[in-house]
Structure formats: structure tokens, C-alpha cells
Short mmCIF file of C-alpha atoms and ligand atoms in Angstrom, two decimals:
data_model
loop_
_atom_site.label_atom_id
_atom_site.label_comp_id
_atom_site.label_asym_id
_atom_site.label_seq_id
_atom_site.Cartn_x
_atom_site.Cartn_y
_atom_site.Cartn_z
CA MET A 832 4.04 -3.57 -45.27
CA ALA A 833 1.18 -4.53 -43.02
CA LYS A 834 1.38 -8.05 -41.77
CA THR A 835 -1.79 -10.07 -41.57
CA PRO A 836 -2.89 -10.51 -37.98
CA ALA A 837 -2.04 -13.96 -36.64
CA THR A 838 -4.22 -15.86 -34.25
CA ILE A 839 -2.78 -17.04 -30.99
CA TYR A 840 -4.22 -18.23 -27.73
CA VAL A 841 -3.23 -16.32 -24.65
CA CYS A 842 -3.69 -17.41 -21.05
CA GLN A 843 -5.58 -14.57 -19.41
CA ASN A 844 -4.13 -15.41 -16.06
CA CYS A 845 -0.42 -15.34 -16.75
CA GLY A 846 -0.09 -14.26 -20.37
CA ASN A 847 1.38 -17.50 -21.63
CA GLN A 848 0.94 -17.83 -25.40
CA SER A 849 0.17 -20.89 -27.42
CA ARG A 850 -0.53 -21.64 -31.06
CA LYS A 851 -3.25 -24.11 -30.07
CA TRP A 852 -6.08 -23.80 -27.62
CA GLN A 853 -5.45 -25.72 -24.44
CA GLY A 854 -7.72 -26.53 -21.53
CA LYS A 855 -5.03 -26.08 -18.94
CA CYS A 856 -2.28 -23.50 -19.02
CA THR A 857 1.07 -25.21 -19.23
CA ASP A 858 2.67 -22.31 -17.42
CA CYS A 859 0.50 -21.35 -14.46
CA GLY A 860 -1.73 -24.43 -14.33
CA GLU A 861 -5.05 -22.55 -14.44
CA TRP A 862 -7.94 -24.12 -16.31
CA ASN A 863 -9.98 -22.56 -19.12
CA THR A 864 -8.00 -19.39 -19.33
CA TYR A 865 -6.94 -19.48 -22.98
CA VAL A 866 -8.64 -16.91 -25.15
CA GLU A 867 -8.12 -16.40 -28.85
CA GLU A 868 -6.38 -13.14 -29.62
CA LYS A 869 -5.34 -11.58 -32.87
CA PHE A 870 -2.23 -9.52 -33.10
CA ARG A 871 0.37 -8.19 -35.42
CA PRO A 872 3.57 -9.82 -34.30
CA SER A 873 5.48 -6.56 -34.08
CA ALA A 874 2.76 -5.03 -31.93
CA GLN A 875 3.40 -7.53 -29.22
CA LEU A 876 6.65 -6.04 -28.16
CA VAL A 877 6.00 -3.36 -25.65
CA GLY A 878 7.52 -0.20 -26.97
CA LYS A 879 7.34 -1.01 -30.63
CA SER A 880 3.64 -0.62 -31.02
CA SER A 881 3.45 3.05 -30.35
CA SER A 882 5.36 3.88 -33.50
CA ALA A 883 2.14 4.42 -35.41
CA ALA A 884 0.49 6.44 -32.69
CA GLY A 885 3.74 8.29 -31.95
CA ALA A 886 4.27 9.22 -35.56
CA ARG A 887 0.70 10.41 -35.84
CA ARG A 888 1.15 12.59 -32.82
CA GLY A 889 4.30 13.92 -34.42
CA THR A 890 6.56 13.01 -31.53
CA ASN A 891 9.10 10.38 -30.93
CA VAL A 892 8.35 9.49 -27.35
CA PHE A 893 11.83 8.21 -26.68
CA ARG A 894 14.50 10.81 -26.50
CA GLU A 895 17.51 10.33 -28.65
CA THR A 896 19.51 7.91 -26.56
CA LYS A 897 23.14 8.47 -25.71
CA PRO A 898 25.15 7.10 -22.82
CA ILE A 899 25.11 9.51 -19.88
CA ALA A 900 27.77 9.68 -17.19
CA TYR A 901 26.48 8.42 -13.86
CA GLY A 902 27.65 11.55 -12.05
CA GLU A 903 25.75 13.82 -14.39
CA ILE A 904 22.39 12.24 -13.77
CA GLU A 905 20.25 14.38 -11.54
CA SER A 906 19.22 12.84 -8.26
CA GLN A 907 15.46 12.46 -8.07
CA ASP A 908 14.78 11.70 -4.47
CA ASP A 909 13.71 15.14 -3.33
CA ALA A 910 11.46 15.45 -6.34
CA ARG A 911 8.74 13.25 -4.83
CA THR A 912 5.31 14.79 -4.50
CA SER A 913 3.27 14.01 -1.45
CA SER A 914 -0.11 12.51 -2.22
CA GLY A 915 -1.47 14.29 0.84
CA ILE A 916 -2.33 10.98 2.48
CA ASP A 917 0.50 9.69 4.71
CA GLU A 918 -0.46 6.04 4.56
CA PHE A 919 -0.48 6.18 0.78
CA ASP A 920 2.86 8.00 0.63
CA ARG A 921 4.31 5.31 2.84
CA VAL A 922 3.47 2.47 0.47
CA LEU A 923 4.81 4.46 -2.44
CA GLY A 924 8.12 4.70 -0.60
CA GLY A 925 7.73 8.33 0.48
CA GLY A 926 5.56 10.03 -2.11
CA ILE A 927 4.79 10.05 -5.79
CA VAL A 928 7.85 9.82 -8.03
CA PRO A 929 7.69 11.86 -11.25
CA GLY A 930 7.39 9.67 -14.31
CA SER A 931 6.44 6.56 -12.35
CA LEU A 932 3.84 4.07 -13.46
CA VAL A 933 1.93 2.68 -10.52
CA LEU A 934 -0.51 -0.20 -10.71
CA ILE A 935 -3.23 -0.40 -8.06
CA GLY A 936 -4.85 -3.82 -8.04
CA GLY A 937 -7.71 -5.20 -6.00
CA SER A 938 -11.01 -6.99 -6.24
CA PRO A 939 -14.05 -5.05 -7.44
CA GLY A 940 -15.71 -2.92 -4.79
CA ILE A 941 -12.80 -2.89 -2.38
CA GLY A 942 -12.22 0.85 -2.64
CA LYS A 943 -9.74 1.53 -5.44
CA SER A 944 -11.77 4.30 -7.06
CA THR A 945 -12.51 5.79 -3.66
CA LEU A 946 -8.81 5.97 -2.83
CA VAL A 947 -7.74 7.53 -6.10
CA ALA A 948 -10.59 10.05 -5.90
CA GLN A 949 -9.36 11.08 -2.46
CA VAL A 950 -5.76 11.26 -3.65
CA ALA A 951 -6.85 13.30 -6.68
CA ASP A 952 -8.62 15.72 -4.36
CA LYS A 953 -5.54 16.23 -2.16
CA LEU A 954 -3.31 16.71 -5.19
CA SER A 955 -5.69 19.16 -6.74
CA GLU A 956 -5.68 21.14 -3.45
CA ASN A 957 -1.93 21.48 -4.02
CA ASP A 958 -2.59 23.07 -7.41
CA LEU A 959 -1.67 20.00 -9.40
CA LYS A 960 -3.73 19.33 -12.49
CA VAL A 961 -5.13 15.80 -12.25
CA LEU A 962 -6.66 13.93 -15.16
CA TYR A 963 -8.97 11.09 -14.17
CA VAL A 964 -9.64 8.83 -17.12
CA SER A 965 -12.67 6.71 -16.37
CA GLY A 966 -13.82 3.85 -18.50
CA GLU A 967 -16.14 2.43 -15.88
CA GLU A 968 -18.13 5.26 -14.47
CA SER A 969 -19.64 8.33 -16.06
CA GLU A 970 -18.50 11.76 -14.90
CA ARG A 971 -21.79 12.13 -13.01
CA GLN A 972 -21.19 8.94 -11.06
CA ILE A 973 -17.73 10.12 -10.13
CA LYS A 974 -19.11 13.47 -9.11
CA MET A 975 -21.68 11.69 -6.93
CA ARG A 976 -18.98 9.73 -5.19
CA GLY A 977 -16.94 12.91 -4.83
CA GLU A 978 -19.85 14.68 -3.18
CA ARG A 979 -20.28 11.82 -0.78
CA LEU A 980 -16.61 12.05 0.06
CA GLY A 981 -16.85 15.82 0.45
CA LEU A 982 -14.31 16.59 -2.26
CA ASN A 983 -14.20 19.86 -4.09
CA ALA A 984 -11.21 19.09 -6.31
CA GLU A 985 -10.97 22.26 -8.38
CA ASN A 986 -8.13 20.98 -10.50
CA LEU A 987 -9.53 17.56 -11.19
CA PHE A 988 -10.60 16.83 -14.75
CA LEU A 989 -12.65 13.81 -15.73
CA LEU A 990 -12.37 12.07 -19.05
CA PRO A 991 -14.89 9.30 -19.68
CA GLU A 992 -13.08 7.62 -22.57
CA THR A 993 -11.74 4.18 -23.38
CA ASN A 994 -9.90 4.68 -26.66
CA LEU A 995 -6.20 4.94 -25.88
CA ASP A 996 -5.41 7.15 -28.86
CA VAL A 997 -8.09 9.65 -27.89
CA ILE A 998 -6.85 9.58 -24.29
CA LEU A 999 -3.24 10.22 -25.30
CA THR A 1000 -4.25 13.04 -27.63
CA GLU A 1001 -6.25 14.62 -24.83
CA ILE A 1002 -3.33 14.22 -22.42
CA GLU A 1003 -1.03 15.95 -24.86
CA ARG A 1004 -3.46 18.82 -25.21
CA MET A 1005 -4.19 19.22 -21.53
CA LYS A 1006 -0.75 18.47 -20.06
CA PRO A 1007 -1.90 17.21 -16.67
CA ASP A 1008 0.53 16.84 -13.77
CA ILE A 1009 -0.85 13.48 -12.75
CA ILE A 1010 -2.92 10.88 -14.58
CA ILE A 1011 -5.26 8.27 -13.17
CA VAL A 1012 -6.67 5.52 -15.37
CA ASP A 1013 -9.67 3.68 -13.91
CA SER A 1014 -9.48 0.92 -15.02
CA ILE A 1015 -6.80 -0.40 -17.34
CA GLN A 1016 -9.07 -3.26 -18.37
CA THR A 1017 -11.56 -0.91 -20.01
CA VAL A 1018 -9.04 1.01 -22.11
CA PHE A 1019 -8.21 -0.34 -25.54
CA SER A 1020 -5.77 0.48 -28.25
CA PRO A 1021 -7.30 0.51 -31.75
CA ASN A 1022 -3.99 -0.83 -33.07
CA ILE A 1023 -4.69 -4.21 -31.55
CA GLU A 1024 -7.58 -6.36 -32.55
CA SER A 1025 -8.13 -8.23 -29.31
CA ALA A 1026 -11.01 -7.28 -27.06
CA PRO A 1027 -10.51 -4.70 -24.28
CA GLY A 1028 -9.33 -6.38 -21.12
CA SER A 1029 -7.41 -9.14 -22.89
CA VAL A 1030 -3.79 -9.70 -22.05
CA SER A 1031 -2.48 -8.17 -25.27
CA GLN A 1032 -4.66 -5.10 -24.81
CA VAL A 1033 -3.80 -4.40 -21.20
CA ARG A 1034 -0.11 -4.91 -21.90
CA GLU A 1035 -0.20 -2.65 -24.91
CA VAL A 1036 -2.07 0.07 -23.01
CA ALA A 1037 0.22 -0.23 -19.99
CA GLY A 1038 3.27 -0.17 -22.26
CA GLN A 1039 2.10 3.03 -23.90
CA PHE A 1040 1.39 4.70 -20.59
CA MET A 1041 4.83 3.61 -19.44
CA MET A 1042 6.48 5.29 -22.38
CA PHE A 1043 4.38 8.37 -21.91
CA ALA A 1044 5.17 8.53 -18.18
CA LYS A 1045 8.92 8.26 -18.78
CA ALA A 1046 8.99 10.68 -21.68
CA ALA A 1047 6.81 13.36 -20.11
CA ASN A 1048 7.99 12.69 -16.54
CA VAL A 1049 4.38 12.57 -15.38
CA PRO A 1050 3.22 9.96 -12.86
CA VAL A 1051 0.49 7.63 -14.05
CA PHE A 1052 -1.73 5.48 -11.82
CA LEU A 1053 -3.38 2.47 -13.41
CA ILE A 1054 -6.20 0.70 -11.64
CA GLY A 1055 -6.60 -3.00 -12.33
CA HIS A 1056 -9.34 -5.35 -11.18
CA VAL A 1057 -8.39 -8.69 -9.84
CA THR A 1058 -10.85 -11.08 -11.38
CA LYS A 1059 -11.73 -14.65 -10.70
CA GLU A 1060 -12.81 -15.70 -14.14
CA GLY A 1061 -10.21 -16.02 -16.83
CA SER A 1062 -11.69 -13.80 -19.51
CA ILE A 1063 -10.24 -10.53 -18.20
CA ALA A 1064 -6.53 -10.12 -17.77
CA GLY A 1065 -5.66 -9.40 -14.20
CA PRO A 1066 -3.04 -7.01 -12.83
CA LYS A 1067 -0.62 -9.97 -12.59
CA ALA A 1068 -0.14 -9.75 -16.35
CA LEU A 1069 1.22 -6.21 -15.91
CA GLU A 1070 3.45 -6.53 -12.91
CA HIS A 1071 6.65 -6.73 -14.92
CA ILE A 1072 5.85 -3.63 -16.94
CA VAL A 1073 5.05 -1.12 -14.21
CA ASP A 1074 7.36 0.48 -11.63
CA THR A 1075 5.24 -0.10 -8.58
CA VAL A 1076 2.53 -2.62 -7.80
CA LEU A 1077 0.11 -1.93 -4.98
CA TYR A 1078 -2.54 -4.39 -3.93
CA PHE A 1079 -5.65 -3.68 -1.95
CA GLU A 1080 -6.34 -6.35 0.64
CA GLY A 1081 -9.18 -6.79 3.08
CA ASP A 1082 -12.50 -8.52 2.89
CA ARG A 1083 -16.04 -7.27 2.76
CA HIS A 1084 -16.77 -8.26 6.32
CA HIS A 1085 -14.15 -5.99 7.79
CA ASN A 1086 -13.71 -2.30 7.40
CA HIS A 1087 -9.95 -2.44 7.26
CA ARG A 1088 -8.26 -2.05 3.95
CA ILE A 1089 -4.59 -2.74 3.57
CA ILE A 1090 -2.60 -1.48 0.64
CA ARG A 1091 0.53 -3.48 0.14
CA ALA A 1092 3.42 -2.67 -2.18
CA THR A 1093 4.40 -6.01 -3.70
CA LYS A 1094 6.90 -4.41 -6.04
CA ASN A 1095 8.42 -0.99 -5.86
CA ARG A 1096 11.27 0.35 -7.93
CA PHE A 1097 11.35 3.45 -5.71
CA GLY A 1098 11.12 2.06 -2.22
CA ALA A 1099 10.76 -0.94 0.03
CA ALA A 1100 8.44 -3.66 -1.18
CA ASN A 1101 6.04 -5.17 1.34
CA GLU A 1102 5.37 -1.79 2.88
CA ILE A 1103 1.75 -1.43 3.86
CA GLY A 1104 -0.73 1.38 4.39
CA ILE A 1105 -3.80 0.78 6.50
CA PHE A 1106 -7.15 2.40 5.99
CA GLU A 1107 -10.61 2.06 7.36
CA MET A 1108 -13.60 2.25 5.03
CA THR A 1109 -16.12 4.63 6.53
CA GLY A 1110 -19.22 6.44 5.33
CA GLU A 1111 -16.95 9.29 4.24
CA GLY A 1112 -14.45 7.21 2.33
CA LEU A 1113 -11.12 5.75 3.38
CA LYS A 1114 -9.65 7.04 6.60
CA PRO A 1115 -5.95 6.39 7.19
CA VAL A 1116 -5.25 4.37 10.32
CA GLY A 1117 -2.19 5.92 11.94
CA ASN A 1118 -1.85 3.40 14.73
CA PRO A 1119 -2.98 0.00 13.48
CA SER A 1120 -1.98 -1.92 16.60
CA GLU A 1121 -4.56 -0.04 18.63
CA VAL A 1122 -7.27 -0.75 16.10
CA PHE A 1123 -6.50 -4.45 15.83
CA LEU A 1124 -6.46 -4.89 19.59
CA GLN A 1125 -9.58 -2.82 20.23
CA GLU A 1126 -11.99 -5.70 20.57
CA ARG A 1127 -9.81 -8.10 22.50
CA PRO A 1128 -11.86 -10.24 24.84
CA GLU A 1129 -10.97 -9.97 28.51
CA GLY A 1130 -10.29 -12.98 30.65
CA ALA A 1131 -10.82 -15.51 27.87
CA SER A 1132 -8.51 -18.39 27.17
CA GLY A 1133 -7.13 -18.96 23.69
CA SER A 1134 -6.13 -15.39 22.93
CA VAL A 1135 -2.66 -13.88 22.80
CA VAL A 1136 -1.02 -10.82 21.29
CA THR A 1137 1.95 -11.20 19.00
CA VAL A 1138 4.08 -8.66 17.18
CA CYS A 1139 4.55 -9.05 13.47
CA MET A 1140 6.30 -6.88 10.92
CA GLU A 1141 4.59 -5.52 7.87
CA GLY A 1142 7.32 -4.03 5.74
CA THR A 1143 9.21 -1.73 8.06
CA ARG A 1144 6.32 -1.32 10.44
CA PRO A 1145 5.70 -3.41 13.55
CA MET A 1146 2.13 -4.35 14.31
CA LEU A 1147 0.48 -5.98 17.27
CA VAL A 1148 -2.19 -8.50 16.41
CA GLU A 1149 -4.32 -10.86 18.37
CA ILE A 1150 -4.12 -14.56 17.62
CA GLN A 1151 -7.00 -16.72 18.76
CA ALA A 1152 -7.26 -20.45 19.01
CA LEU A 1153 -10.05 -22.80 19.92
CA VAL A 1154 -9.40 -26.40 20.84
CA SER A 1155 -12.49 -28.51 21.28
CA GLY A 1156 -13.32 -32.21 21.25
CA THR A 1157 -14.16 -33.41 17.77
CA LYS A 1158 -17.40 -35.07 16.77
CA PHE A 1159 -15.60 -37.06 14.14
CA GLY A 1160 -12.86 -39.64 14.42
CA THR A 1161 -9.96 -37.33 13.78
CA GLY A 1162 -9.71 -33.71 14.72
CA ARG A 1163 -9.97 -31.01 12.10
CA ARG A 1164 -7.46 -28.20 11.78
CA MET A 1165 -8.41 -24.83 10.42
CA ALA A 1166 -6.42 -21.65 10.13
CA GLN A 1167 -7.61 -18.24 9.08
CA GLY A 1168 -5.03 -15.53 8.47
CA PHE A 1169 -2.18 -17.94 9.12
CA ASP A 1170 -0.68 -20.62 6.93
CA TYR A 1171 -2.56 -23.92 7.25
CA ASN A 1172 0.49 -26.14 6.85
CA ARG A 1173 2.44 -24.12 9.35
CA THR A 1174 -0.43 -24.52 11.81
CA SER A 1175 -0.38 -28.31 11.36
CA LEU A 1176 3.36 -28.30 11.87
CA LEU A 1177 3.10 -26.32 15.10
CA ILE A 1178 0.38 -28.65 16.37
CA ALA A 1179 2.67 -31.60 15.65
CA VAL A 1180 5.47 -29.91 17.60
CA LEU A 1181 3.11 -29.40 20.54
CA GLU A 1182 2.11 -33.06 20.46
CA LYS A 1183 5.58 -34.48 20.12
CA ARG A 1184 7.66 -32.11 22.23
CA LEU A 1185 5.21 -31.09 24.94
CA GLY A 1186 3.04 -34.17 25.03
CA PHE A 1187 -0.23 -32.41 24.19
CA GLN A 1188 -2.92 -34.87 23.09
CA LEU A 1189 -4.59 -33.03 20.24
CA ALA A 1190 -5.43 -35.86 17.86
CA GLY A 1191 -8.97 -36.10 19.17
CA ASP A 1192 -9.54 -32.36 19.10
CA ASP A 1193 -10.55 -29.84 16.48
CA VAL A 1194 -8.07 -26.98 16.44
CA PHE A 1195 -9.07 -23.63 14.99
CA VAL A 1196 -6.65 -20.73 14.66
CA ASN A 1197 -7.73 -17.26 13.70
CA VAL A 1198 -5.93 -13.95 13.32
CA ALA A 1199 -8.36 -11.35 14.59
CA GLY A 1200 -9.33 -8.40 12.42
CA GLY A 1201 -9.07 -10.20 9.08
CA LEU A 1202 -5.29 -9.82 8.85
CA GLU A 1203 -3.01 -12.25 7.09
CA ILE A 1204 0.27 -13.08 8.78
CA ASP A 1205 2.94 -14.90 6.87
CA GLU A 1206 6.02 -14.75 8.98
CA PRO A 1207 7.43 -17.40 11.29
CA ALA A 1208 7.77 -14.83 14.06
CA ALA A 1209 4.10 -15.46 14.78
CA ASP A 1210 4.76 -19.16 15.56
CA LEU A 1211 5.11 -18.61 19.27
CA GLY A 1212 1.85 -16.66 19.27
CA VAL A 1213 0.01 -19.52 17.56
CA ILE A 1214 1.49 -22.05 19.99
CA ALA A 1215 0.62 -19.85 22.97
CA ALA A 1216 -2.97 -19.42 21.79
CA ILE A 1217 -3.45 -23.15 21.18
CA SER A 1218 -1.91 -24.07 24.54
CA SER A 1219 -4.04 -21.48 26.31
CA SER A 1220 -7.23 -22.88 24.82
CA PHE A 1221 -6.14 -26.50 25.34
CA ARG A 1222 -5.39 -25.97 29.02
CA ASN A 1223 -8.25 -23.53 29.38
CA LEU A 1224 -5.93 -21.05 31.03
CA GLN A 1225 -5.98 -17.35 30.27
CA ILE A 1226 -2.86 -15.52 29.14
CA LEU A 1227 -2.65 -12.21 30.99
CA PRO A 1228 -3.74 -9.33 28.75
CA GLU A 1229 -0.54 -7.37 29.38
CA VAL A 1230 1.64 -10.10 27.85
CA ALA A 1231 2.88 -10.10 24.26
CA VAL A 1232 4.94 -12.82 22.59
CA PHE A 1233 6.87 -13.41 19.40
CA GLY A 1234 9.41 -15.89 18.09
CA GLU A 1235 9.94 -18.59 15.52
CA VAL A 1236 9.46 -22.18 16.63
CA GLY A 1237 11.67 -24.97 15.30
CA LEU A 1238 10.82 -28.64 14.90
CA THR A 1239 12.65 -29.67 18.04
CA GLY A 1240 10.63 -27.25 20.10
CA GLU A 1241 13.32 -24.58 20.23
CA VAL A 1242 12.44 -20.90 20.05
CA ARG A 1243 14.53 -19.15 17.44
CA GLY A 1244 15.42 -15.53 17.01
CA VAL A 1245 13.60 -13.32 14.52
CA LEU A 1246 14.52 -10.21 12.57
CA GLN A 1247 13.94 -6.75 13.99
CA GLY A 1248 13.43 -7.93 17.56
CA GLU A 1249 14.04 -4.49 18.96
CA THR A 1250 11.53 -2.76 16.70
CA ARG A 1251 8.91 -5.27 17.74
CA ALA A 1252 9.72 -4.92 21.41
CA ARG A 1253 9.43 -1.15 21.25
CA GLU A 1254 6.02 -1.35 19.62
CA ALA A 1255 4.79 -3.60 22.44
CA GLN A 1256 6.19 -1.14 24.93
CA THR A 1257 4.52 1.81 23.22
CA LEU A 1258 1.18 0.07 23.41
CA GLY A 1259 1.60 -0.39 27.15
CA PHE A 1260 2.35 -4.12 27.40
CA LYS A 1261 3.99 -5.08 30.68
CA LYS A 1262 5.67 -8.32 29.76
CA LEU A 1263 7.24 -9.56 26.57
CA ILE A 1264 8.23 -13.14 25.89
CA LEU A 1265 10.71 -13.41 23.06
CA PRO A 1266 13.54 -15.63 21.79
CA ALA A 1267 16.56 -15.51 24.06
CA SER A 1268 18.75 -14.45 21.16
CA ASN A 1269 16.58 -11.38 20.62
CA LYS A 1270 16.81 -10.27 24.22
CA LYS A 1271 20.26 -8.73 24.12
CA GLY A 1272 20.15 -5.05 24.90
CA LEU A 1273 16.44 -5.05 25.62
CA GLU A 1274 16.51 -5.67 29.38
CA LYS A 1275 16.15 -2.03 30.11
CA LEU A 1276 13.00 -1.24 28.14
CA LEU A 1277 11.13 1.19 30.37
CA GLY A 1278 8.23 -0.25 32.28
CA MET A 1279 8.36 -3.67 30.63
CA ARG A 1280 9.66 -7.05 31.65
CA VAL A 1281 11.48 -8.77 28.83
CA VAL A 1282 11.86 -12.53 29.11
CA GLY A 1283 14.08 -14.44 26.71
CA VAL A 1284 13.20 -18.10 26.18
CA ARG A 1285 15.09 -20.89 24.44
CA THR A 1286 12.49 -23.62 24.30
CA LEU A 1287 8.74 -24.01 24.20
CA GLU A 1288 8.75 -25.39 27.74
CA GLU A 1289 10.34 -22.22 29.04
CA ALA A 1290 7.88 -20.15 27.05
CA LEU A 1291 4.83 -21.98 28.40
CA ASP A 1292 6.19 -21.79 31.96
CA GLU A 1293 6.38 -18.03 31.55
CA LEU A 1294 2.92 -17.82 30.03
CA PHE A 1295 0.96 -19.79 32.59
P1 LIG B 443 -15.03 1.66 -5.00
O1 LIG B 443 -13.95 2.64 -4.71
O2 LIG B 443 -16.05 2.06 -6.00
O3 LIG B 443 -14.45 0.24 -5.36
P2 LIG B 443 -13.56 -0.22 -6.61
O4 LIG B 443 -13.21 0.97 -7.41
O5 LIG B 443 -12.38 -0.89 -5.97
O6 LIG B 443 -14.37 -1.20 -7.37
O7 LIG B 443 -15.69 1.35 -3.58
C1 LIG B 443 -16.89 0.72 -3.53
C2 LIG B 443 -17.27 0.31 -2.15
O8 LIG B 443 -16.87 1.18 -1.13
C3 LIG B 443 -18.76 0.24 -2.12
O9 LIG B 443 -19.11 -1.06 -1.75
C4 LIG B 443 -19.18 1.25 -1.14
C5 LIG B 443 -17.97 1.54 -0.34
N1 LIG B 443 -17.86 2.93 0.07
C6 LIG B 443 -17.99 3.28 1.40
O10 LIG B 443 -18.21 2.43 2.26
N2 LIG B 443 -17.85 4.60 1.76
C7 LIG B 443 -17.63 5.57 0.85
O11 LIG B 443 -17.52 6.75 1.23
C8 LIG B 443 -17.51 5.20 -0.53
C9 LIG B 443 -17.27 6.23 -1.58
C10 LIG B 443 -17.63 3.88 -0.87
MG1 LIG B 444 -13.89 1.43 -9.34
#
């Protein structure tokens, strides 16, 4: 018996549901994000809704389920397929896992379609049949981009379609090895009455692709736009459904694009891949430290190199600070690429523990290259940069620092000290200032002086 569709209001930001319209979401606190959606209650549960479509296609997508002994389950790890792009494999945890559902999120125009087109090309070179479902661009547009990127992609098939049932039928007929859906927000299931892009729709579509991926053991990539307005459901609404969530970071003013795994059922989360957007598409950046240090100013005060970890990979970045007399009563503080509150805290430590008079100064902190750092290991770098600008003294270009700074002005140890130290050594730094507790065993790094410090005073004595 068909139930009459009920009306509910769904927050397009977080998916919270409510019987009444509300101005502010009670769950995530966003304003004006509730949109009326109609649904059949049973269709809401991911997994239930495909019964109609599944029956029509004459298959039960779920195998008959029986408990299986742990020892009898085949190990999958060697079954990964390389995407042909190392940086991309790295964020996936070592390659594409069969039957995985991967969500690639990012703001419009950041390079999602470019990346998947390049991946599709590499896969198709390896004789894998790739189906590229496009709801945004016509096949001619995709071909144009492909020509610009110099792809020949013999085994790539384009399907400009947005109806999920048609897409699934076509998939069943064609049996591709890999599926790309660009974007999830344009695909709709006719079983649900809400508009394409709404939370119920994207969840339904993602749920169906999930079941398909698991049943057919075919990897599926879903592209999702991150949107500012509330009317389109963002990738956040899907994170719990998919196996892996990758986000594209980077801003329009820089050519670097960072892909970060924020969730990965098949590998380390927080792993990143770094690319550069060029005229011929995305180029993997094998050695990011070199790129981020390329434009370092020489002989200027207020600049220092610190070593941070992105996933399992160490990276050298330049931190800059500018301290200048304010035109207003109290100094402003601004931080780009580093947490604002943490910056204020470090400034307070400098004032209280080292007697710096910064109240009458504006303090600006910037992480060069458009990177975002969110680990305390960069504290010492921020302090060093601010002190350097405040005293107008240069920090020698061959010096790198890292370490967490505590409220009493102590320098505390950080994780993976050795990995960081080795990266600094590889890049040719001559002196490394790090927390004393991280120094153990590192004295003998070839060609580099390693100085362990316990307090900020010791650190600044070493720096200047
Ligand atoms: P696109 O992959 O279409 O973005 P998305 O799918 O995330 O919306 O990338 C669009 C941007 O990338 C566009 O502003 C132009 C730029 N671009 C290049 O700089 N070089 C290239 O080779 C290509 C294909 C795009
Ligand atoms: Mg696109």
C-alpha cells in the first residue's frame, strides 16, 4: 500500500528534520536552511528505498546474508587499483579499493572535474572501462576539457544523465570497472519527490550508489559541491554514508590544491595530496616543502620556517609575522592560515613571560602559500616570527623550528619529531631548534645542528 507523502522540513546544511519550519536549525545553528521536502517515510531509510528499483531491475542487490567466518574472508589489500596519479593514491590510502564509495567535495571551480577527468584518463590507459556520469556538463564540454588536458581516454564513456534509474540501468548494461558521478547534487531519484540537490535526494542517490558499489564490487566516485547557500545539500550531509571523504582545499589566488582525506575506511584520515593547477590541468607536487619555500624572502625579519605534519607527511612551511605600531588605541591581531585564538594566546605568552610590549602594536601572522596549519607544533614558529618582526632581527634562512608552546612559556615535545627533523635535513637546513624532549637520538643527523630547548627564552637565545 502506497503511503501518502508526508511533508517535513529538512535542514540543508546538516540534514536535521523538523515537522515545522524554523528560522534557525536547532542542530547545527545555521539560519534559513530549512526546506520543505516530501517523502515516503520508508524511503528515508537508506537501503530500503531501492526495493522498487531493485525489483524492477530483477536483482536483489544485497546478497543473501549469512554469517561468515573471519578466517574465510578474503583479504582485499592487494586488490587496490592504482589511479595512476601518486598523490591521489596517497589520499585514498594506497589506491582505489574495489567496491568503495568515495566522495570528493570542494567549492565550485576548484578543480574536481579536472581531477576526475585526469584520473579517468589514467585508468582508461590501464584498460579499465570508466563511466563518467555528468549532470553538469554536456559530453562536448567534457571533451573540450579533455582536449585541453591532452587526454585520449579510449575507454572512457560519458553519460549526460541525471535520472538515477536510467543511470543504474545503463550501468547494468555497460558493466563499467569504475564509475564517476559529477555531481551528486544533479542526480535525482524519481522515487523521491524532493527537488534534486535536496538532502533527501542526495542521501537517497548516495545510498543507492553505495549498495551498487558493494554488490557489484565496483568503485564509485561521487563529486559534491560545497555550497554557501542553504538550498543545496552539501557533501557534509553524505559523510556518514560513504567510505571515504576527500576535500579539495585551496583558494583562487593560489595555484596549489590540496586534497585531504577527512574520513577513510581504507586508510589514514588526514592524509593529503598536493597538486598545482596549471594550464594543462592538475600537476602532482611530489615535494611540497620545496614549492612552499620557493618564494621565501631573503634577509627579511619576521619570517621563519617550521615543520608541520599533514597526515603522515612532514612539510616545511614559512610563517610570517608583521608587528607594527597601531593607528588605533589597541593593537589588532590577525591570523591567516593559523588559528586566531591560538595566535592571541601566543602573543599573551610573549607579553607575560618574555616582557614583550605588544599592546600598542598590530600583529599580523600569515602562513605563506595559502596553507592552513592546525597543529600546536607550529607554535614555536609563530612565536619566532613575531619576535623576529618585533625586534626587527632576521632569523637565518638555514634555521628551522618546531615545538608546542605552553602557557608558562615552556616548549613542549610534539609527535613525530624525528620525521620532521629528517624533512628539514633533506631540504638542506643547517640548524634545527626543537623541544628538548624531541632531541633524543637526533644529535647525529648528518650536516645539521640540532638544538633542544626547554623554554621560550632558550629558543629566542638560539634564534637571535
Ligand atoms: P573544474 O574542474 O571544472 O572545477 P569543478 O569541477 O571543481 O567545479 O575546474 C575549473 C577551474 O580550473 C577553472 O577555473 C579553470 C581551471 N583550469 C585550469 O586552470 N587548467 C586546466 O587545465 C583546466 C581544465 C581548468
Ligand atoms: Mg565540475
